[in-house]
Coordinates of N, CA and C in Angstrom, one line a residue:
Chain A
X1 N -123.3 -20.5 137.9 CA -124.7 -20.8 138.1 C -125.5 -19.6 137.8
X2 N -126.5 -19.6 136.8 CA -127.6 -18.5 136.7 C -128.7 -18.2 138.5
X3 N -128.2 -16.6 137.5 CA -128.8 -16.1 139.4 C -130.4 -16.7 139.4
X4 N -131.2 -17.1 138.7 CA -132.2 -16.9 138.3 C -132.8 -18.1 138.0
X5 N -133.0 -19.0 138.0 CA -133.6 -20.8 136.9 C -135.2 -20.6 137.4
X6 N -135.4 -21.2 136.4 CA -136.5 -21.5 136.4 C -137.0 -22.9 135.2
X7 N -137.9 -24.1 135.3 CA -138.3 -24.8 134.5 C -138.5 -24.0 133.3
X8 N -138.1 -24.1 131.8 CA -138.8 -23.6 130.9 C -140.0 -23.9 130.5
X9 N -140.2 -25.1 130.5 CA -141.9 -25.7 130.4 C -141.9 -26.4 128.7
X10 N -142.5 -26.1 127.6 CA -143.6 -25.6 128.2 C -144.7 -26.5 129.1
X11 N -145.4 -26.3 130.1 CA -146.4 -26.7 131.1 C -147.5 -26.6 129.7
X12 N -148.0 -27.9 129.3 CA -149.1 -27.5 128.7 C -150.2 -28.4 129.7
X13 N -151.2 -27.7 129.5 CA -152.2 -28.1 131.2 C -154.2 -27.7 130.0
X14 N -154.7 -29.0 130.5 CA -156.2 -28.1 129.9 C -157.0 -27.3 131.3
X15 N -157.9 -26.5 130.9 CA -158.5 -25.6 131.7 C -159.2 -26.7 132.7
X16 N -158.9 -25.6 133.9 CA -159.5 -25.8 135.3 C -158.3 -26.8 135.9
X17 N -157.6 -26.8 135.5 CA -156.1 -27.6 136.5 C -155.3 -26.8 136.9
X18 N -154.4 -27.0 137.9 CA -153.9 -26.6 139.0 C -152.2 -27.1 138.1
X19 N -151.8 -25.9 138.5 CA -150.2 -25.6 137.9 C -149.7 -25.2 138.4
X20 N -148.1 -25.9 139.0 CA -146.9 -25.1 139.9 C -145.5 -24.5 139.1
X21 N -145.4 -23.6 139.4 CA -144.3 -23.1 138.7 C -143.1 -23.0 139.9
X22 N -142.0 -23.5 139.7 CA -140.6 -23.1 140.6 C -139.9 -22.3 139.9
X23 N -139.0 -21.9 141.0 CA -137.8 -20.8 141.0 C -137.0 -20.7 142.1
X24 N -135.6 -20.9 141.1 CA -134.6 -21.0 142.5 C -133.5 -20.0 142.2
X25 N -133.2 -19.0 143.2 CA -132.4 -17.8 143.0 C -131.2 -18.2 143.8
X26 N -129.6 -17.3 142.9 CA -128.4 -17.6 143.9 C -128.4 -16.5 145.0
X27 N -128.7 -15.5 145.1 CA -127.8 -14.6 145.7 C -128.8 -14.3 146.9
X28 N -128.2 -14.8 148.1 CA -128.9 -15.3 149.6 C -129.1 -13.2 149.9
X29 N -128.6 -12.3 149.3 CA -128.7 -11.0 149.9 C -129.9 -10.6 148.7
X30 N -130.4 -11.1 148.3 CA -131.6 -10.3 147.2 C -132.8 -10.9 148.5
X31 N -133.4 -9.1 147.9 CA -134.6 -8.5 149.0 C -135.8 -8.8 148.4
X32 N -136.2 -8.7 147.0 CA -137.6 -8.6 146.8 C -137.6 -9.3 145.6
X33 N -138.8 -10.3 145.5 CA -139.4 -11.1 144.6 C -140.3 -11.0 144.3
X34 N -140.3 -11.1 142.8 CA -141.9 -10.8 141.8 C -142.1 -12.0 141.2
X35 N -143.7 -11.6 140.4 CA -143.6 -12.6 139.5 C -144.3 -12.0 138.4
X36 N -143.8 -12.1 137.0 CA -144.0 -11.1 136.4 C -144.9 -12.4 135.0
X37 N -145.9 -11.8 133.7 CA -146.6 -12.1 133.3 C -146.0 -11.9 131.9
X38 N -145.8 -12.8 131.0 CA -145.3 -12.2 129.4 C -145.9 -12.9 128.4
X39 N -147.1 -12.0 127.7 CA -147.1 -12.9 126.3 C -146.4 -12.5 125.3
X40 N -147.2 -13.3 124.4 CA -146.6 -13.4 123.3 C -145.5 -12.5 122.8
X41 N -144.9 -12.0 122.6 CA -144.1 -10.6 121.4 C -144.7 -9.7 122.5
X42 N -145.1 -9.3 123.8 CA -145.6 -8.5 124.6 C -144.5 -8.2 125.9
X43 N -144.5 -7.3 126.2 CA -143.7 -6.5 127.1 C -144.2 -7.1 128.7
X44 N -143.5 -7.6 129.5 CA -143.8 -8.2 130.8 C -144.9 -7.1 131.5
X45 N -145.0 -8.0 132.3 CA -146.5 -7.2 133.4 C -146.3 -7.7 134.3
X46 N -146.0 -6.8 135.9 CA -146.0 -7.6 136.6 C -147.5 -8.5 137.6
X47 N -146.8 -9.6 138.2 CA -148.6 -10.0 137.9 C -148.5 -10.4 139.5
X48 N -147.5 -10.7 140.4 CA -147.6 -10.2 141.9 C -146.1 -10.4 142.6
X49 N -146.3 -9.5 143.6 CA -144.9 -9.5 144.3 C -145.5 -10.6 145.6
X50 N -143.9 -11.3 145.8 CA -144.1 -12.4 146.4 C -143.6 -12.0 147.9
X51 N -143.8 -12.8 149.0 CA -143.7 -12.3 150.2 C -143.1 -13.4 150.9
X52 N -142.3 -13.3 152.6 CA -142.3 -14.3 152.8 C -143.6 -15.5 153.5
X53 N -144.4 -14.5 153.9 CA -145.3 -15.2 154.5 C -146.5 -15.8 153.4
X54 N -146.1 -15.6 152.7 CA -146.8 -16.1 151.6 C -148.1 -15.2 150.8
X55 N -148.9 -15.0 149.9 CA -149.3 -14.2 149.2 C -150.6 -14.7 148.6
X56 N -151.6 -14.7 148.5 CA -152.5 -15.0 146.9 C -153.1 -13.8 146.6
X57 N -153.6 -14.5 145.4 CA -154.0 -13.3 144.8 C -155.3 -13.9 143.8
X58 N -156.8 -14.2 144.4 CA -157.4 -15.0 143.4 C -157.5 -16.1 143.7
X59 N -156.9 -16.7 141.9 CA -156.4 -18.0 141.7 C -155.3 -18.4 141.7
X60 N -154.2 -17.3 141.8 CA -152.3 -17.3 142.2 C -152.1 -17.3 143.4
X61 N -151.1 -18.0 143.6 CA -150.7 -18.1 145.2 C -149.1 -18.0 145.2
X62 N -148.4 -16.9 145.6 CA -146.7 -17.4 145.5 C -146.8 -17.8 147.0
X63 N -145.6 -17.9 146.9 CA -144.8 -18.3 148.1 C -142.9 -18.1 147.8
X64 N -142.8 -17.5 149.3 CA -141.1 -17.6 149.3 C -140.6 -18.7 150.3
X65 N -139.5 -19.4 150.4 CA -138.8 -20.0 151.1 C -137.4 -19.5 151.2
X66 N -137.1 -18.4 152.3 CA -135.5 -17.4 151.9 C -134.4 -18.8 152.4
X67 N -134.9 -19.7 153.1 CA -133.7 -20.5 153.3 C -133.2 -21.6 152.6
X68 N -134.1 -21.7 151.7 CA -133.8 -22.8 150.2 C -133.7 -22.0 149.3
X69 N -134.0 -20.8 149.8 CA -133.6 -19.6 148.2 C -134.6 -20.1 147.2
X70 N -136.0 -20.5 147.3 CA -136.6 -21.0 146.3 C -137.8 -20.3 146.6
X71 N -138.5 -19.8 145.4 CA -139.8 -19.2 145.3 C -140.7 -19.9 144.0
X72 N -142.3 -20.1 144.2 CA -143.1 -20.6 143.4 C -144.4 -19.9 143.4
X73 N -145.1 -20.1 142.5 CA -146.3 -20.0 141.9 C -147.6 -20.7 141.4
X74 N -148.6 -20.8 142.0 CA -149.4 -21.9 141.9 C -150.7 -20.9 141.2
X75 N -151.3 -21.5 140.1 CA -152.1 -21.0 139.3 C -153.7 -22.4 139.6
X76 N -154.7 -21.7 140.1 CA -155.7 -23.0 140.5 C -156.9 -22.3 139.4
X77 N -157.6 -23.4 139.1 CA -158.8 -23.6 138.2 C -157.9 -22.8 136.4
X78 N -157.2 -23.1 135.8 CA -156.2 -22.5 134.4 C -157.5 -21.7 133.9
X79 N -157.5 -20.7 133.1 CA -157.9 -20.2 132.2 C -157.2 -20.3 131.1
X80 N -158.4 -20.7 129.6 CA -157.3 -20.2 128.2 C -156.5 -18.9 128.6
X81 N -156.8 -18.0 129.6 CA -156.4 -16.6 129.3 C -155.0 -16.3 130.3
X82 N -154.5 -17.8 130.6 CA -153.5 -17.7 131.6 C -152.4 -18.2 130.6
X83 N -152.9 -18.4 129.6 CA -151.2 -18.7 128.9 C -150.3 -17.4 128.4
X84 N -148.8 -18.1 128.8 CA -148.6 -17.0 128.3 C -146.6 -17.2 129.5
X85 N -145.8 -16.8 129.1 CA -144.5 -17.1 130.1 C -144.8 -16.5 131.4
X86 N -144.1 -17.1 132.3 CA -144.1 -16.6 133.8 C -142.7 -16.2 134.4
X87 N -142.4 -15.2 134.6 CA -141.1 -14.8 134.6 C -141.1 -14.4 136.0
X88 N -139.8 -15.3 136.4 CA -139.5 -14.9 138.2 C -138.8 -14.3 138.0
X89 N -138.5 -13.2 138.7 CA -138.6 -11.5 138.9 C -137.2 -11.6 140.6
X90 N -136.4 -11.1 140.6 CA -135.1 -10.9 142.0 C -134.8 -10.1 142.2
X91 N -135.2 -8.7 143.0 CA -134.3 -7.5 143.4 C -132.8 -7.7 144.0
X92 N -131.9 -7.5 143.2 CA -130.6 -7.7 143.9 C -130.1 -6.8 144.9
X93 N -130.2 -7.7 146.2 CA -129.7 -6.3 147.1 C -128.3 -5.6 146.6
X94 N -129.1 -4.2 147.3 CA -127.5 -3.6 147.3 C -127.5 -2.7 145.8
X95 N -128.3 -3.0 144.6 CA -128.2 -2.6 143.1 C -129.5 -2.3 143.0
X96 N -130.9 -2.8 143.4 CA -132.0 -2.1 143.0 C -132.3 -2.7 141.8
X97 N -131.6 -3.6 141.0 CA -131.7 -4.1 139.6 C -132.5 -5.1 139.7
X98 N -133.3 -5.5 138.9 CA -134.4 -6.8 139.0 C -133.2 -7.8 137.6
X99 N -133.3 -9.3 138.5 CA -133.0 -9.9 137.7 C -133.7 -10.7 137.0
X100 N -134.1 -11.1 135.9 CA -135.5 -12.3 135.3 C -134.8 -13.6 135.1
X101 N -135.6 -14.5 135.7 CA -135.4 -15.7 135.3 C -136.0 -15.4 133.3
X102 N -135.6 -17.0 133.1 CA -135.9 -17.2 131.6 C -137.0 -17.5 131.3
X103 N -138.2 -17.5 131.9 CA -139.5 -18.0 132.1 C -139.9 -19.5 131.7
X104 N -141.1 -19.4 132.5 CA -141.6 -21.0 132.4 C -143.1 -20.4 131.1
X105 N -143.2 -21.0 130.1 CA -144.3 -21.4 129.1 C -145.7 -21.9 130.0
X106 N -146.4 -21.4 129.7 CA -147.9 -22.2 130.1 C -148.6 -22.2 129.1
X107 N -149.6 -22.9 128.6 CA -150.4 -23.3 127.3 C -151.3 -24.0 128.0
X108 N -152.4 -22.9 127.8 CA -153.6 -24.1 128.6 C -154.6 -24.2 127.4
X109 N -155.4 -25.4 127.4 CA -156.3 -26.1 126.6 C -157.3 -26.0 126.9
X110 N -158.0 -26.0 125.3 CA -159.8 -26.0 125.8 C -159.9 -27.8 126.5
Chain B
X1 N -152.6 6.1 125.6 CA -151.0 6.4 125.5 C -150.7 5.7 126.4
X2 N -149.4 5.3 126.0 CA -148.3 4.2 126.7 C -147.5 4.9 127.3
X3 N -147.6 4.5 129.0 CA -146.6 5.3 130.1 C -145.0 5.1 130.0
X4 N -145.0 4.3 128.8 CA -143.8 3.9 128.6 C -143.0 3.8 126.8
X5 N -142.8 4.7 126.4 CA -143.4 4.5 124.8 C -141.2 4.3 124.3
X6 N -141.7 3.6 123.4 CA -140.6 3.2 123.1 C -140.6 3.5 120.8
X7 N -139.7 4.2 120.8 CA -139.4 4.1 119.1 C -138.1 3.9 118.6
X8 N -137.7 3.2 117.5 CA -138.8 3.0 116.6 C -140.0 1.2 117.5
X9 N -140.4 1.0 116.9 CA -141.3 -0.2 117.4 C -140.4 -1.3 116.4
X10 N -140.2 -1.4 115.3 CA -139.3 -2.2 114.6 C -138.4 -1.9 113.6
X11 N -136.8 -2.6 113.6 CA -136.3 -1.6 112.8 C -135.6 -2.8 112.5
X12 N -135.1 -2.4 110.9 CA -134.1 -3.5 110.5 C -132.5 -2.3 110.4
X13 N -131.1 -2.6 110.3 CA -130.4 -2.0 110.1 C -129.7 -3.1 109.6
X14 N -128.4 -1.7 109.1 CA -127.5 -3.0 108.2 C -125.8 -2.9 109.4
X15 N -125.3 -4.1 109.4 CA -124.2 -4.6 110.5 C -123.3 -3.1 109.9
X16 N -122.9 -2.3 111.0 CA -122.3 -1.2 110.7 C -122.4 -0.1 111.0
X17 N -123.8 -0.1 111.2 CA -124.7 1.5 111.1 C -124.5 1.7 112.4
X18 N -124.7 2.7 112.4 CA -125.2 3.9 114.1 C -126.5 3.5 114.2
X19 N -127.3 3.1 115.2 CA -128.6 3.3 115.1 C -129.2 3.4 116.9
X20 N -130.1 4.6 117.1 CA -130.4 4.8 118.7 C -131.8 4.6 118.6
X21 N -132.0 3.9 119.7 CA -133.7 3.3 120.0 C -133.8 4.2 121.6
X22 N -135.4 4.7 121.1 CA -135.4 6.1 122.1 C -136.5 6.0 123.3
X23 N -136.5 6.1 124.3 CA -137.5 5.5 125.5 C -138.0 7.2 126.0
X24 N -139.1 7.0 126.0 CA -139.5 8.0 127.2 C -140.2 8.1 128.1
X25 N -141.0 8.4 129.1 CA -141.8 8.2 130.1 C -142.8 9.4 130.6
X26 N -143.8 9.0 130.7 CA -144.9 9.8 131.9 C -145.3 9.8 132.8
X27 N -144.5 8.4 132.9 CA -145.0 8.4 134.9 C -143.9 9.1 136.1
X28 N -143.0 10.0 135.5 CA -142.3 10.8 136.8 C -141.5 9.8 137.7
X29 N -141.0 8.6 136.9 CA -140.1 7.8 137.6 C -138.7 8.2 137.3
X30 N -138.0 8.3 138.4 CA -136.4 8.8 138.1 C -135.9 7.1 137.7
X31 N -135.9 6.1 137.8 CA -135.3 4.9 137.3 C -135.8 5.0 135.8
X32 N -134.4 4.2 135.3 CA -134.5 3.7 134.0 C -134.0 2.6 133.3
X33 N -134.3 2.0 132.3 CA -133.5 0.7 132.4 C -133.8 0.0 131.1
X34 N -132.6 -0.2 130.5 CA -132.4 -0.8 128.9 C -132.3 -2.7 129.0
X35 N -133.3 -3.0 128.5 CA -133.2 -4.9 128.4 C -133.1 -5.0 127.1
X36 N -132.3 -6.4 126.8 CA -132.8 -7.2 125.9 C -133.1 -8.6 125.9
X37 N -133.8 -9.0 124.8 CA -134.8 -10.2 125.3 C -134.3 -11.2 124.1
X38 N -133.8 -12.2 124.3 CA -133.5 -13.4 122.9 C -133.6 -14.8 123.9
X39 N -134.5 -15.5 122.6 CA -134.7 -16.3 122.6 C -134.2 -17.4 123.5
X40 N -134.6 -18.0 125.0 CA -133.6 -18.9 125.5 C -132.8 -18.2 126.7
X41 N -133.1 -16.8 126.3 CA -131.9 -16.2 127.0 C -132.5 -15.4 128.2
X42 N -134.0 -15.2 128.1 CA -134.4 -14.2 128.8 C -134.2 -12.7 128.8
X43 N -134.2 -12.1 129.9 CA -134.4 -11.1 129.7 C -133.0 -9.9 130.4
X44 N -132.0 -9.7 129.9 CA -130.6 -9.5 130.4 C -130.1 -8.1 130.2
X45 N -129.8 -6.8 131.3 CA -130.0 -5.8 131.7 C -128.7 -5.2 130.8
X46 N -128.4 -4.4 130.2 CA -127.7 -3.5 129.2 C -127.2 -2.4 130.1
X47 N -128.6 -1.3 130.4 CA -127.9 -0.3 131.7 C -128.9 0.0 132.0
X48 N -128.5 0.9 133.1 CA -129.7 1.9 134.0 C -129.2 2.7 134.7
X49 N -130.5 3.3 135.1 CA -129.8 4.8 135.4 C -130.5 5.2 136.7
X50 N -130.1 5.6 137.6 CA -131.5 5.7 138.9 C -131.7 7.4 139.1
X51 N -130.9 8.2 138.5 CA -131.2 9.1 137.8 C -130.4 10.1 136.9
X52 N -130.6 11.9 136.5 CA -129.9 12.1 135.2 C -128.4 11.8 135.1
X53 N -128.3 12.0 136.2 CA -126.6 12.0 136.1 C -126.2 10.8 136.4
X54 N -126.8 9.7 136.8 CA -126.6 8.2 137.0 C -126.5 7.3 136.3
X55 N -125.8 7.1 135.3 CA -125.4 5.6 134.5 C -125.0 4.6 134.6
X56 N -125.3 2.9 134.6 CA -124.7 2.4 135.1 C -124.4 1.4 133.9
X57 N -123.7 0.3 134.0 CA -123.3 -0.5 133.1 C -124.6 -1.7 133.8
X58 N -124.9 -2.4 133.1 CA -125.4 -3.8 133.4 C -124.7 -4.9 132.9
X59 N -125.6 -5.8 133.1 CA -124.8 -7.4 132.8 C -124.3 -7.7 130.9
X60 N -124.9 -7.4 130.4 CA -124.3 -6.7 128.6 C -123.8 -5.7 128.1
X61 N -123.4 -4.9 128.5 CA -123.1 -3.6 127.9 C -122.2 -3.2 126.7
X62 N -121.4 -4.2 126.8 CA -120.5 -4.0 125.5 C -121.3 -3.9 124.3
X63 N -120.6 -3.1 123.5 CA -121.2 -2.5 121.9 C -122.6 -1.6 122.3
X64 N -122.9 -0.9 123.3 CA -123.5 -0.2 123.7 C -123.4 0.9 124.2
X65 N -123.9 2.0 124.0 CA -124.1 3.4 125.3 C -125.5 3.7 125.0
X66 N -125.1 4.6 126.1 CA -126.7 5.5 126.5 C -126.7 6.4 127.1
X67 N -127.7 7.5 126.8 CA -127.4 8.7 127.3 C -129.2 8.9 127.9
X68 N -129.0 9.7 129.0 CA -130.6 10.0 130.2 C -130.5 11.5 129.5
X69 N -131.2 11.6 129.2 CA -131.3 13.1 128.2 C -131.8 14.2 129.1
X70 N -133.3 13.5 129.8 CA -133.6 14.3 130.9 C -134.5 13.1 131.8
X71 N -135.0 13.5 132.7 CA -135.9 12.2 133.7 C -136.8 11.4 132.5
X72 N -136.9 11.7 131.8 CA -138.6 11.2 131.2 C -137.7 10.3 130.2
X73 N -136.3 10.7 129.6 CA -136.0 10.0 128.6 C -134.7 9.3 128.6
X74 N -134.5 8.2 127.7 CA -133.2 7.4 128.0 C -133.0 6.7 126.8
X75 N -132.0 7.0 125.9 CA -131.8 6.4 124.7 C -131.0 5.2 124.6
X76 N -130.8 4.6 124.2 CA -130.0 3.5 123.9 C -129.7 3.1 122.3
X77 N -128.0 3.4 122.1 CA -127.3 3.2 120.8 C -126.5 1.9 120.9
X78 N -126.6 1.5 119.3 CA -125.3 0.7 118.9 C -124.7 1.5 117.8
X79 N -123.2 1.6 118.2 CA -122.5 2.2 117.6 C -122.5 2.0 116.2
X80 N -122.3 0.6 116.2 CA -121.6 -0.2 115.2 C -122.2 -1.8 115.2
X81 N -123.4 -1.7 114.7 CA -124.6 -3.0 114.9 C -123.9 -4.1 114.3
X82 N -124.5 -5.2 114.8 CA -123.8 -6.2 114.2 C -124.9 -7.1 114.2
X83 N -124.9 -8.4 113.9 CA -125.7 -9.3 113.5 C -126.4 -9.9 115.1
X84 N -125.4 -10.1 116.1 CA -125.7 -10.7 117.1 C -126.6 -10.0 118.4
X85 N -126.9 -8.8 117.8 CA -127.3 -7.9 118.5 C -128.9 -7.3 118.1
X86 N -129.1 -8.1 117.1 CA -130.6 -8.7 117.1 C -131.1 -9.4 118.1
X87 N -132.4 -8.6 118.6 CA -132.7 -9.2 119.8 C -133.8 -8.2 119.8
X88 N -135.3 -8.6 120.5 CA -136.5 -7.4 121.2 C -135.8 -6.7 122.5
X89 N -135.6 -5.3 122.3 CA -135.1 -4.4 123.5 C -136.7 -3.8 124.0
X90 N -136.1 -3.9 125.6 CA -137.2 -3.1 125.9 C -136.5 -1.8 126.8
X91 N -137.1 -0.9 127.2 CA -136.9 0.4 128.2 C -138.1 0.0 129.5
X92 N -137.5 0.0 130.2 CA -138.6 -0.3 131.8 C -138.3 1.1 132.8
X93 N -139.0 1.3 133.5 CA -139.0 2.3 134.4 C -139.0 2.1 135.9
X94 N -138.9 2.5 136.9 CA -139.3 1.9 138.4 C -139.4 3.4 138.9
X95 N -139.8 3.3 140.3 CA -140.0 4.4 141.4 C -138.9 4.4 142.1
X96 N -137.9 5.1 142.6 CA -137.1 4.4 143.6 C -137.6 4.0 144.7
X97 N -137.0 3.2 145.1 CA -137.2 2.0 146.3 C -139.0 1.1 145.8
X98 N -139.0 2.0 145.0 CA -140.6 0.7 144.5 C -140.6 -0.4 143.5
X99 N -140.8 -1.4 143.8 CA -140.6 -3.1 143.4 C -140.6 -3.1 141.9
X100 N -142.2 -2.4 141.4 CA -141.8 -2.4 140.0 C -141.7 -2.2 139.1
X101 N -141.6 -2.7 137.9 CA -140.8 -2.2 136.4 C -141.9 -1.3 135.6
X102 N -142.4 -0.7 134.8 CA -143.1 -0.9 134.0 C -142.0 -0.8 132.8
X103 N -143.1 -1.6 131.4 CA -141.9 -1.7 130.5 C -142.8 -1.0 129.1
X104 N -142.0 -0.6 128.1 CA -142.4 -0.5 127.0 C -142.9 -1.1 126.7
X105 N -142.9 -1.0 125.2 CA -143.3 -2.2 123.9 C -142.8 -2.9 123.7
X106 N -141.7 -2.3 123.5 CA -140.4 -2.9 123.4 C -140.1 -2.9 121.3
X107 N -138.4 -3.0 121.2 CA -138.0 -2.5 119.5 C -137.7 -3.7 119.2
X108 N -138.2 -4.2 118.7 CA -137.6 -5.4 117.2 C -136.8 -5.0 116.4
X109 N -135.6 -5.5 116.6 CA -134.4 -4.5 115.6 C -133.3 -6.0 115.1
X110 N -133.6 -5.9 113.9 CA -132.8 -6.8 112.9 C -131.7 -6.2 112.2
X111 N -130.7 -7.1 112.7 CA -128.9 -6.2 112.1 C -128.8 -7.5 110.6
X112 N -128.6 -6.9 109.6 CA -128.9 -8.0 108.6 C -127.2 -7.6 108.2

């Protein structure tokens, strides 16, 4: 099983709609979750670390669930300027190593 | 300037060659960390280092080394390139115990 899944997408969505992204991690001892931002041919960015009590930021909202091992990302009102992959981000306890999911595609429309 | 500069930026080689893609840093983070990125596959850890004398293997490592030269720098070689090893590399950095990465450019490197 990949430590890491995520929907590949692509989510294509036109502007000002509301977009969920999931992610479901294996390893019940990983400490910290991100969510990290990737365009095109462009080097990731992280774009927020996720919490358990939940987080926004804006128009992003994560959320963790540690007992379903599943974390998500809600994007409200799209911007053209939101496309682009979303990459869920795993601190593996114990190694300090971040694991990336494969990211989920977003394509938003005029 | 990029806190995270990575060279060459794109390189073609021929299946065979030696060729080392060179990372360096200005943000004073003792972590370091070699990715590559293909298509489908995401983004899958090669090695790291959490500092000079610290190398670690990651989840790919075969047909690879690397050597931490000093804090700021971390090279990453293929000995002996081959075709499948085409792939965008990047070099990322962290703080210890801080959440996150920053990353290069990252090297477009074509083994023909």
């Amino acid at each position: 099983r990949k430590e890491v899944e995520q929907d590949p997408g692509p989510f294509n969505v036109p502007e000002g709609a509301t977009v969920a992204f999931n992610c479901t991690y294996s390893n019940s001892a990983s400490q910290s979750f991100f969510w990290y931002r990737q365009d095109c041919r462009k080097e990731p960015k992280l774009l927020m670390s996720v919490y358990s009590s939940g987080n926004e930021d804006g128009r992003f909202t994560a959320q963790l669930n540690r007992a379903s091992q599943y974390i998500s990302l809600l994007i409200r009102d799209s911007k053209l300027s939101d496309s682009a992959t979303y990459l869920c981000v795993v601190e593996q306890g114990g190694y300090s190593t971040l694991t990336f999911g494969k990211g989920t595609m977003l394509l938003v429309s005029p | 300037d990029a806190d995270v500069t990575q060279t060459p930026r794109n390189r073609i080689t021929k299946t065979g060659k030696r060729i080392m893609l060179e990372c360096s840093q200005t943000k004073g983070h003792d972590r370091m960390y070699w990715y590559r990125q293909d298509p489908g596959l995401g983004l899958r850890l090669i090695y790291y280092s959490f500092d000079v004398k610290d190398i670690n293997k990651g989840e790919i490592s075969d047909g690879y080394s690397v050597s931490r030269q000093a804090q700021a720098k971390f090279s990453l070689s293929l000995e002996s390139a081959i075709p499948n090893q085409t792939a965008l590399y990047f070099c990322a950095t962290s703080e210890t115990g801080g959440p996150e990465a920053f990353f290069g450019q990252g090297t477009r490197l074509t083994v023909v």
